Coordinates of C-alpha atoms and ligand atoms in Angstrom, one line a residue:
M1 CA -2.2 -2.7 -0.6
M2 CA 0.3 -0.3 -2.0
A3 CA 2.6 0.1 -5.0
A4 CA 5.8 -1.7 -4.1
D5 CA 9.1 -0.7 -5.6
Q6 CA 10.2 -4.3 -6.3
T7 CA 8.8 -7.4 -7.9
V8 CA 6.5 -8.9 -5.3
H9 CA 4.6 -12.2 -5.8
G10 CA 5.1 -12.1 -9.6
V11 CA 4.0 -8.4 -9.9
P12 CA 6.6 -6.5 -11.8
P13 CA 8.2 -3.3 -10.4
S14 CA 6.6 0.1 -10.7
L15 CA 7.8 2.3 -13.5
S16 CA 10.2 4.8 -12.0
A17 CA 12.5 7.7 -13.0
K18 CA 15.3 5.7 -11.4
V19 CA 15.7 3.9 -14.7
V20 CA 17.9 6.5 -16.4
G21 CA 16.7 7.3 -20.0
S22 CA 13.2 5.7 -19.5
F23 CA 10.1 7.6 -20.3
A24 CA 9.4 8.0 -16.6
Y25 CA 12.9 9.5 -16.2
L26 CA 12.5 11.9 -19.0
T27 CA 9.1 13.0 -17.7
V28 CA 10.4 13.7 -14.2
R29 CA 13.6 15.3 -15.5
D30 CA 12.0 17.4 -18.3
R31 CA 8.3 17.5 -18.6
L32 CA 7.3 18.0 -14.9
P33 CA 9.7 21.0 -14.4
T34 CA 8.3 22.5 -17.6
I35 CA 4.8 22.1 -16.4
L36 CA 5.8 23.7 -13.0
T37 CA 7.5 26.6 -14.7
K38 CA 4.3 27.2 -16.8
V39 CA 2.2 27.1 -13.6
I40 CA 4.5 29.7 -12.0
D41 CA 4.3 31.9 -15.1
T42 CA 0.5 31.7 -15.1
I43 CA 0.3 32.7 -11.5
H44 CA 2.7 35.6 -12.1
R45 CA 0.8 36.7 -15.2
N46 CA -2.3 37.0 -13.2
K47 CA -0.8 39.2 -10.6
N48 CA -2.9 42.2 -11.7
K49 CA -6.1 40.2 -11.6
F50 CA -5.3 39.1 -8.1
F51 CA -4.6 42.7 -7.1
E52 CA -7.9 43.9 -8.7
E53 CA -9.8 41.2 -6.9
Y54 CA -8.1 41.1 -3.5
G55 CA -5.8 44.2 -3.3
E56 CA -2.5 43.9 -1.6
E57 CA -3.5 40.5 0.0
G58 CA -3.8 39.0 -3.5
I59 CA -0.2 40.2 -4.4
Q60 CA 1.1 38.7 -1.2
A61 CA -0.6 35.4 -1.9
E62 CA 0.8 35.4 -5.5
K63 CA 4.3 35.9 -4.2
Q64 CA 4.1 33.2 -1.5
T65 CA 2.5 30.7 -3.8
I66 CA 5.3 31.2 -6.3
G67 CA 7.8 30.9 -3.5
L68 CA 6.4 27.5 -2.6
L69 CA 6.2 26.3 -6.1
S70 CA 9.8 27.3 -6.9
K71 CA 10.9 25.5 -3.8
M72 CA 9.2 22.4 -5.0
R73 CA 10.7 22.7 -8.5
N74 CA 14.1 22.8 -6.8
E75 CA 13.3 19.7 -4.7
L76 CA 12.3 17.9 -7.8
Q77 CA 15.3 18.8 -9.9
T78 CA 17.7 18.0 -7.1
D79 CA 16.0 14.7 -6.3
K80 CA 15.2 15.7 -2.7
P81 CA 13.0 13.6 -0.4
V82 CA 9.3 13.7 -0.9
I83 CA 7.9 15.7 2.1
P84 CA 4.6 15.4 3.9
L85 CA 1.7 17.7 3.0
T86 CA 1.1 20.5 5.5
D87 CA -2.4 21.7 4.5
S88 CA -5.5 20.5 6.4
L89 CA -7.4 19.3 3.4
Q90 CA -9.5 16.2 3.8
D91 CA -7.1 13.9 1.9
A92 CA -3.8 15.2 3.4
E93 CA -3.6 12.5 6.0
C94 CA -4.1 9.7 3.4
W95 CA -1.3 11.2 1.3
N96 CA 1.0 11.4 4.4
Q97 CA 0.2 7.8 5.3
Y98 CA 0.9 6.7 1.8
L99 CA 4.3 8.4 2.0
Q100 CA 5.0 6.6 5.3
K101 CA 4.2 3.3 3.8
H102 CA 6.4 3.9 0.9
Q103 CA 9.2 5.0 3.2
K104 CA 8.8 1.7 5.0
L105 CA 9.1 -0.2 1.8
H106 CA 12.2 1.7 0.8
G107 CA 13.8 0.9 4.2
D108 CA 15.9 3.3 6.3
Q109 CA 18.8 3.5 3.8
E110 CA 17.1 5.6 1.2
S111 CA 14.4 8.4 1.3
V112 CA 11.4 8.4 -0.9
S113 CA 12.5 10.9 -3.5
W114 CA 11.4 12.3 -6.9
F115 CA 13.7 10.2 -9.0
K116 CA 13.9 7.0 -6.9
S117 CA 10.2 6.4 -6.3
P118 CA 7.4 5.1 -8.4
W119 CA 6.7 7.6 -11.3
L120 CA 2.9 7.4 -10.8
Y121 CA 3.3 8.4 -7.2
V122 CA 5.6 11.4 -7.7
E123 CA 3.7 12.7 -10.7
C124 CA 0.4 12.7 -8.8
Y125 CA 2.2 14.2 -5.8
M126 CA 3.4 17.1 -7.9
Y127 CA -0.2 18.1 -8.8
R128 CA -1.3 17.7 -5.1
R129 CA 1.6 20.0 -4.0
I130 CA 0.5 22.6 -6.6
H131 CA -2.9 22.4 -5.0
E132 CA -1.4 22.7 -1.6
A133 CA 0.7 25.8 -2.5
L134 CA -2.4 27.6 -3.6
W135 CA -4.6 26.4 -0.8
L136 CA -2.1 27.7 1.8
N137 CA -2.5 31.1 0.3
P138 CA -5.9 32.6 0.6
P139 CA -7.5 34.5 -1.0
I140 CA -6.3 32.7 -4.2
S141 CA -6.8 29.2 -2.7
D142 CA -9.4 28.2 -5.2
Y143 CA -7.6 29.5 -8.3
D144 CA -7.5 26.8 -11.0
V145 CA -4.1 27.5 -12.6
F146 CA -4.9 25.2 -15.5
N147 CA -8.2 26.9 -16.3
E148 CA -6.9 29.2 -19.1
G149 CA -5.4 26.2 -21.0
K150 CA -8.6 24.1 -20.7
T151 CA -10.7 27.0 -21.8
Q152 CA -8.4 27.8 -24.8
S153 CA -8.4 24.1 -25.8
F154 CA -12.2 24.1 -25.9
F155 CA -12.4 27.1 -28.1
E156 CA -9.6 25.9 -30.4
S157 CA -11.6 22.7 -31.1
Q158 CA -14.8 24.6 -32.0
Q159 CA -14.9 23.3 -35.6
A160 CA -14.5 19.8 -34.5
V161 CA -17.1 20.3 -31.7
M162 CA -19.6 21.7 -34.2
S163 CA -19.1 18.8 -36.6
I164 CA -19.5 16.1 -34.0
C165 CA -22.7 17.9 -32.6
T166 CA -24.1 18.0 -36.2
H167 CA -23.3 14.3 -36.6
L168 CA -25.0 13.5 -33.3
E169 CA -28.1 15.5 -34.1
G170 CA -28.4 13.6 -37.4
V171 CA -28.2 10.3 -35.6
N172 CA -30.7 11.3 -32.9
S173 CA -33.2 12.7 -35.4
N174 CA -33.7 9.2 -36.8
I175 CA -32.8 7.0 -33.9
E176 CA -36.2 5.3 -33.5
N177 CA -36.0 3.9 -37.1
L178 CA -32.5 2.4 -36.8
S179 CA -31.9 -1.3 -37.0
K180 CA -29.8 -3.0 -34.3
N181 CA -26.9 -3.2 -36.8
Q182 CA -27.2 0.5 -37.6
L183 CA -27.2 1.3 -33.9
F184 CA -24.1 -0.8 -33.5
E185 CA -22.4 1.1 -36.2
H186 CA -23.2 4.4 -34.7
F187 CA -22.2 3.1 -31.3
N188 CA -18.8 2.0 -32.7
K189 CA -18.2 5.4 -34.3
L190 CA -19.0 7.4 -31.2
L191 CA -17.0 5.1 -29.0
Q192 CA -14.0 5.6 -31.3
V193 CA -14.6 9.4 -31.4
S194 CA -14.4 9.4 -27.6
L195 CA -11.3 7.2 -27.8
W196 CA -9.4 9.5 -30.1
G197 CA -10.7 12.5 -28.1
N198 CA -8.1 11.3 -25.6
K199 CA -5.3 12.5 -27.9
C200 CA -6.1 16.0 -26.9
D201 CA -4.6 16.2 -23.4
L202 CA -2.4 19.1 -22.3
S203 CA -0.2 17.1 -19.9
I204 CA 1.7 15.1 -22.6
S205 CA 2.4 18.3 -24.5
A206 CA 3.4 20.1 -21.3
G207 CA 0.6 22.6 -21.8
Q208 CA 1.1 23.3 -25.5
D209 CA -1.9 23.5 -27.8
N210 CA -3.1 20.0 -28.5
S211 CA -6.6 20.6 -29.7
Q212 CA -8.7 18.8 -32.3
K213 CA -8.8 20.8 -35.6
T214 CA -10.4 18.4 -38.0
S215 CA -13.7 16.5 -38.2
P216 CA -13.3 13.4 -36.0
I217 CA -15.8 11.3 -37.8
D218 CA -14.0 11.6 -41.1
S219 CA -10.7 10.3 -39.7
L220 CA -12.1 7.1 -38.1
V221 CA -11.4 4.8 -41.0
S222 CA -7.8 5.8 -41.3
L223 CA -7.3 5.6 -37.6
Q224 CA -8.7 2.0 -37.3
P225 CA -5.4 0.2 -37.8
L226 CA -3.9 2.1 -34.9
I227 CA -6.2 0.5 -32.4
L228 CA -4.0 -2.2 -31.0
V229 CA -6.7 -4.0 -29.0
N230 CA -10.3 -3.5 -30.0
D231 CA -12.9 -5.1 -27.7
S232 CA -15.8 -2.9 -28.9
N233 CA -17.8 -6.0 -29.8
T234 CA -17.7 -7.2 -26.2
V235 CA -18.5 -3.7 -24.9
W236 CA -21.6 -3.7 -27.2
S237 CA -22.7 -7.2 -26.1
T238 CA -22.3 -6.2 -22.5
L239 CA -24.7 -3.3 -23.0
I240 CA -27.2 -5.4 -24.9
S241 CA -27.3 -8.1 -22.3
A242 CA -27.6 -5.4 -19.6
Q243 CA -30.6 -4.0 -21.6
T244 CA -32.2 -7.4 -21.9
H245 CA -31.7 -8.1 -18.2
A246 CA -33.1 -4.6 -17.2
R247 CA -36.2 -5.2 -19.3
S248 CA -37.0 -8.5 -17.7
E249 CA -36.2 -7.2 -14.2
K250 CA -37.8 -3.8 -14.7
T251 CA -34.6 -2.1 -13.7
T252 CA -32.3 0.4 -15.4
V253 CA -29.0 0.2 -17.3
R254 CA -26.3 2.4 -15.8
V255 CA -23.0 3.3 -17.5
D256 CA -20.3 5.2 -15.6
I257 CA -17.7 7.3 -17.4
V258 CA -14.5 8.0 -15.4
L259 CA -13.6 11.2 -17.2
D260 CA -10.1 12.4 -18.2
N261 CA -9.6 15.7 -20.1
A262 CA -11.6 18.8 -20.5
G263 CA -11.9 20.5 -23.9
F264 CA -12.6 18.4 -27.0
E265 CA -12.2 15.1 -25.1
L266 CA -15.0 15.9 -22.7
V267 CA -17.3 16.9 -25.6
T268 CA -16.7 13.5 -27.2
D269 CA -17.6 11.8 -23.9
L270 CA -20.8 13.8 -23.6
V271 CA -21.7 13.0 -27.2
L272 CA -21.2 9.2 -26.5
A273 CA -23.2 9.5 -23.3
D274 CA -26.0 11.3 -25.2
F275 CA -26.1 8.6 -27.7
L276 CA -26.2 5.9 -25.0
V277 CA -29.3 7.5 -23.5
S278 CA -31.1 8.4 -26.7
S279 CA -30.6 4.9 -28.1
G280 CA -31.9 3.4 -24.9
L281 CA -28.7 1.5 -24.4
A282 CA -28.4 3.2 -21.0
H283 CA -30.9 4.9 -18.8
E284 CA -28.4 6.6 -16.5
V285 CA -24.9 7.9 -17.0
H286 CA -22.7 8.7 -14.0
F287 CA -19.7 10.9 -14.8
H288 CA -16.7 10.9 -12.5
G289 CA -14.4 13.9 -12.4
K290 CA -11.6 15.3 -10.3
S291 CA -12.2 17.3 -7.2
I292 CA -9.0 19.4 -7.7
P293 CA -7.2 20.7 -10.8
W294 CA -5.2 17.7 -12.0
F295 CA -2.7 16.7 -14.7
V296 CA -3.1 20.0 -16.5
S297 CA -6.3 19.3 -18.4
D298 CA -8.4 16.9 -16.3
V299 CA -12.1 17.7 -15.8
T300 CA -13.3 19.3 -12.6
A301 CA -17.0 20.0 -11.6
H302 CA -16.5 23.5 -12.8
D303 CA -15.1 22.4 -16.2
F304 CA -18.0 20.0 -16.6
Q305 CA -20.7 22.6 -16.0
W306 CA -18.8 25.3 -18.0
T307 CA -18.6 23.0 -21.0
I308 CA -22.3 22.4 -21.0
Q309 CA -23.0 26.1 -20.6
Q310 CA -20.7 26.9 -23.5
T311 CA -22.4 24.3 -25.7
M312 CA -25.8 25.7 -24.9
A313 CA -24.6 29.3 -25.6
A314 CA -22.9 28.4 -28.9
N315 CA -23.9 30.3 -32.0
H316 CA -24.6 27.1 -33.8
K317 CA -28.0 25.5 -34.0
C318 CA -27.1 21.8 -33.5
M319 CA -24.5 22.5 -30.8
S320 CA -26.8 24.8 -28.8
K321 CA -29.7 22.3 -29.1
I322 CA -27.6 19.5 -27.9
G323 CA -26.3 21.7 -25.0
Y324 CA -29.8 22.2 -23.8
Q325 CA -30.5 18.5 -24.0
W326 CA -27.4 17.9 -21.8
K327 CA -28.6 20.4 -19.3
S328 CA -32.0 18.7 -19.1
H329 CA -30.3 15.2 -18.7
L330 CA -28.6 16.7 -15.7
K331 CA -31.7 18.3 -14.4
D332 CA -33.7 15.1 -14.8
G333 CA -31.1 13.0 -13.1
V334 CA -30.5 10.9 -16.2
W335 CA -26.9 12.2 -16.1
S336 CA -25.1 13.0 -12.8
Y337 CA -21.6 14.3 -12.0
H338 CA -19.6 12.8 -9.1
D339 CA -16.2 13.3 -7.6
H340 CA -14.3 11.4 -5.0
P341 CA -10.9 12.2 -3.4
F342 CA -9.6 8.7 -4.5
W343 CA -9.4 9.8 -8.2
T344 CA -6.7 12.4 -7.1
Q345 CA -4.7 10.1 -4.9
P346 CA -1.7 8.2 -6.2
N347 CA -3.1 4.7 -5.7
E348 CA -3.4 2.0 -8.2
F349 CA -7.0 1.0 -8.7
C350 CA -6.4 -2.4 -7.1
D351 CA -6.2 -0.4 -3.8
M352 CA -9.7 1.0 -4.3
A353 CA -11.7 -1.8 -2.5
A354 CA -9.6 -1.3 0.6
D355 CA -8.8 2.4 0.5
A356 CA -12.0 3.8 -0.9
P357 CA -14.7 1.1 -0.2
D358 CA -17.5 3.6 -0.7
L359 CA -16.4 4.4 -4.2
Y360 CA -15.8 0.7 -5.0
A361 CA -19.3 -0.1 -3.8
N362 CA -20.7 2.7 -5.9
L363 CA -19.0 1.5 -9.1
K364 CA -20.5 -1.9 -8.4
G365 CA -23.9 -0.5 -9.3
A366 CA -22.8 0.2 -12.9
D367 CA -23.4 -2.2 -15.8
L368 CA -20.3 -0.9 -17.5
V369 CA -17.6 1.5 -16.4
L370 CA -15.6 3.3 -19.1
F371 CA -12.2 4.6 -18.0
K372 CA -10.9 7.4 -20.2
G373 CA -7.3 8.1 -20.9
D374 CA -3.8 7.3 -20.2
L375 CA -3.5 8.1 -16.5
N376 CA -6.6 5.9 -15.7
Y377 CA -4.9 3.1 -17.7
R378 CA -1.7 3.5 -15.7
K379 CA -3.7 3.3 -12.5
L380 CA -5.8 0.3 -13.7
V381 CA -2.6 -1.8 -14.4
G382 CA -0.7 -0.3 -11.5
D383 CA 1.8 1.5 -13.8
R384 CA 4.1 -1.5 -13.7
D385 CA 6.6 -2.9 -16.0
W386 CA 4.3 -5.7 -17.3
D387 CA 5.2 -8.0 -20.1
H388 CA 3.0 -6.9 -23.0
T389 CA 1.3 -10.3 -23.4
V390 CA 0.1 -10.4 -19.8
G391 CA -3.7 -10.4 -19.8
F392 CA -5.6 -7.2 -18.9
G393 CA -7.4 -9.1 -16.1
T394 CA -4.1 -10.2 -14.5
A395 CA -2.7 -6.7 -14.6
L396 CA -5.8 -5.3 -12.9
Q397 CA -4.7 -7.3 -9.9
G398 CA -8.3 -8.0 -8.6
F399 CA -9.8 -4.7 -9.5
G400 CA -13.2 -5.3 -11.1
P401 CA -16.2 -3.7 -9.5
A402 CA -18.2 -4.0 -12.7
P403 CA -17.5 -4.9 -16.4
L404 CA -15.0 -2.2 -17.4
C405 CA -13.4 -0.8 -20.5
S406 CA -10.4 1.4 -21.0
L407 CA -10.5 3.9 -23.9
R408 CA -6.9 5.1 -24.0
T409 CA -4.4 6.6 -26.5
L410 CA -0.9 5.4 -25.5
K411 CA 1.2 8.0 -23.8
A412 CA 3.2 6.0 -21.2
N413 CA 5.3 2.9 -21.6
V414 CA 2.9 0.4 -20.2
Q415 CA 0.7 -1.8 -22.3
V416 CA -0.8 -5.3 -21.6
G417 CA -3.0 -7.7 -23.4
L418 CA -1.2 -7.7 -26.7
Q419 CA -0.7 -10.7 -29.0
P420 CA 2.7 -12.5 -28.9
G421 CA 5.1 -10.6 -31.2
Q422 CA 2.8 -7.6 -31.6
A423 CA 4.9 -5.3 -29.3
E424 CA 8.2 -6.5 -30.9
K425 CA 6.8 -5.6 -34.4
L426 CA 5.7 -2.2 -33.2
T427 CA 9.1 -1.6 -31.6
S428 CA 11.0 -2.5 -34.7
H429 CA 9.1 0.1 -36.7
E430 CA 8.4 2.8 -34.1
P431 CA 10.4 2.6 -30.9
D432 CA 8.2 5.2 -29.2
W433 CA 4.9 3.5 -30.1
M434 CA 3.9 3.5 -26.4
T435 CA 4.4 7.2 -25.8
C436 CA 3.6 9.0 -29.0
S437 CA -0.2 9.0 -28.6
K438 CA -0.6 7.7 -32.1
Y439 CA -1.9 4.3 -31.0
A440 CA -4.9 3.4 -28.9
V441 CA -6.8 0.6 -27.1
I442 CA -10.4 -0.2 -26.4
Q443 CA -9.7 -2.8 -23.8
F444 CA -12.4 -4.7 -21.9
Y445 CA -12.5 -6.8 -18.8
S446 CA -15.2 -8.5 -16.9
S447 CA -14.8 -10.9 -14.0
K448 CA -17.7 -13.4 -13.9
A449 CA -17.8 -12.8 -10.1
E450 CA -18.9 -9.2 -10.2
Q451 CA -22.5 -8.6 -9.3
K452 CA -24.6 -5.5 -9.6
D453 CA -25.9 -4.4 -6.2
Ligands
LIG1 O1 3.1 10.3 -19.7 C1 2.4 11.2 -20.3 C2 1.4 11.8 -19.4 O2 1.7 13.1 -19.0 C3 1.3 11.0 -18.1 O3 1.8 11.6 -17.1 C4 -0.2 10.7 -18.0 O4 -0.4 9.4 -17.8 C5 -0.7 11.2 -19.3 O5 0.2 11.8 -20.0 C6 -1.9 12.1 -19.2 O6 -2.7 11.7 -20.2 P1 -4.2 11.5 -20.1 O7 -4.8 12.8 -20.0 O8 -4.6 10.7 -21.3 O9 -4.5 10.7 -18.8
LIG2 MG1 -5.6 13.9 -18.4

């Protein structure tokens, strides 16, 4: 049920910072402390704001939060044991049980610690501890320490946002007259825009500006060779057969998008979702976001609503028109936003059926689930040291509530489903091809057994 540290039943070991020099090691050694330092600075910079809002209590909370975060940074840098959570939030017990199970797997000899445990676990744990530090310190418990960066990245991508909205408006204005082939072409373009939108996350750049400055549509042709696995034809045919089935059964087609980052990437996801609905390829889109601030730039309910508000309020005709359309999709229930604590737990997705059966059952209702981004990919394949030629289906280890597709730019050293020799060729030209976010995959999987409820 849980990520083991060793090879079990042919499943390779989890990536871990214990491999000195690995990307996991460098992340835990360098990038995570940098992110933590930025978090501390942001809280400190907002001291006056906390004072204005809450008086002396706000200042006290700021001090105590910084104290807890500095303590955690020290634990991380000195490879101290991972400690249980002490807040009383709904998911705290699950986290503590997860720790206990890991401790059992480690045995009595060695503690679960920052450098010796699975990278996926400790990286997720860091973000949950940031949340804990704030939560334990009312009145600033609800403060989203990543909000400034997310907002800034949205505004810095304005040109690109306007250009993609103008493009969408052009497509929508003529959508009824498009042939199936033309629809397919537009689908492909917008799927790829959403894919490359994933370059713009703030976690890989440790919070540095990483926004989209140029028109995304214009770059697609030159980016095409960088898509290492491209299953977009199968994604398309899955939607078409869902549409045919829905027509004959008088039901609806539902696409779920498991979101990743706010800012430009979220806009590209909304644009894709808009196209799916206006083309009739889908009748419902369910978005899944995070219930707490996560991995610097991930979308929360607030970011989702805020982005739609900003799009509506833009001083740009197409953008604002589209923003209003999005608002009415939400109002009419054509679009809906969901969150679930499982998305901010450290589990591999193959644990979902056992550990979050309600979420798993919910996803089963989709005709297609799109998983955005690198972290979702890591969780899909368990963040393990897979051979690159292992099939995506094998690496999913039984996870498959519905036909699914990962849209991911590569930022972590795990990649499956490649052709023999493909990885070796990439490595010989570009040793960091798995972590430089230059390459991407549109990787599809469907188990014949899955059945829509
Ligand atoms: O390794 C790079 C990293 O920070 C990972 O921790 C994480 O998987 C990823 O970037 C976040 O990227 P994304 O926003 O695409 O999930
Ligand atoms: Mg992210």
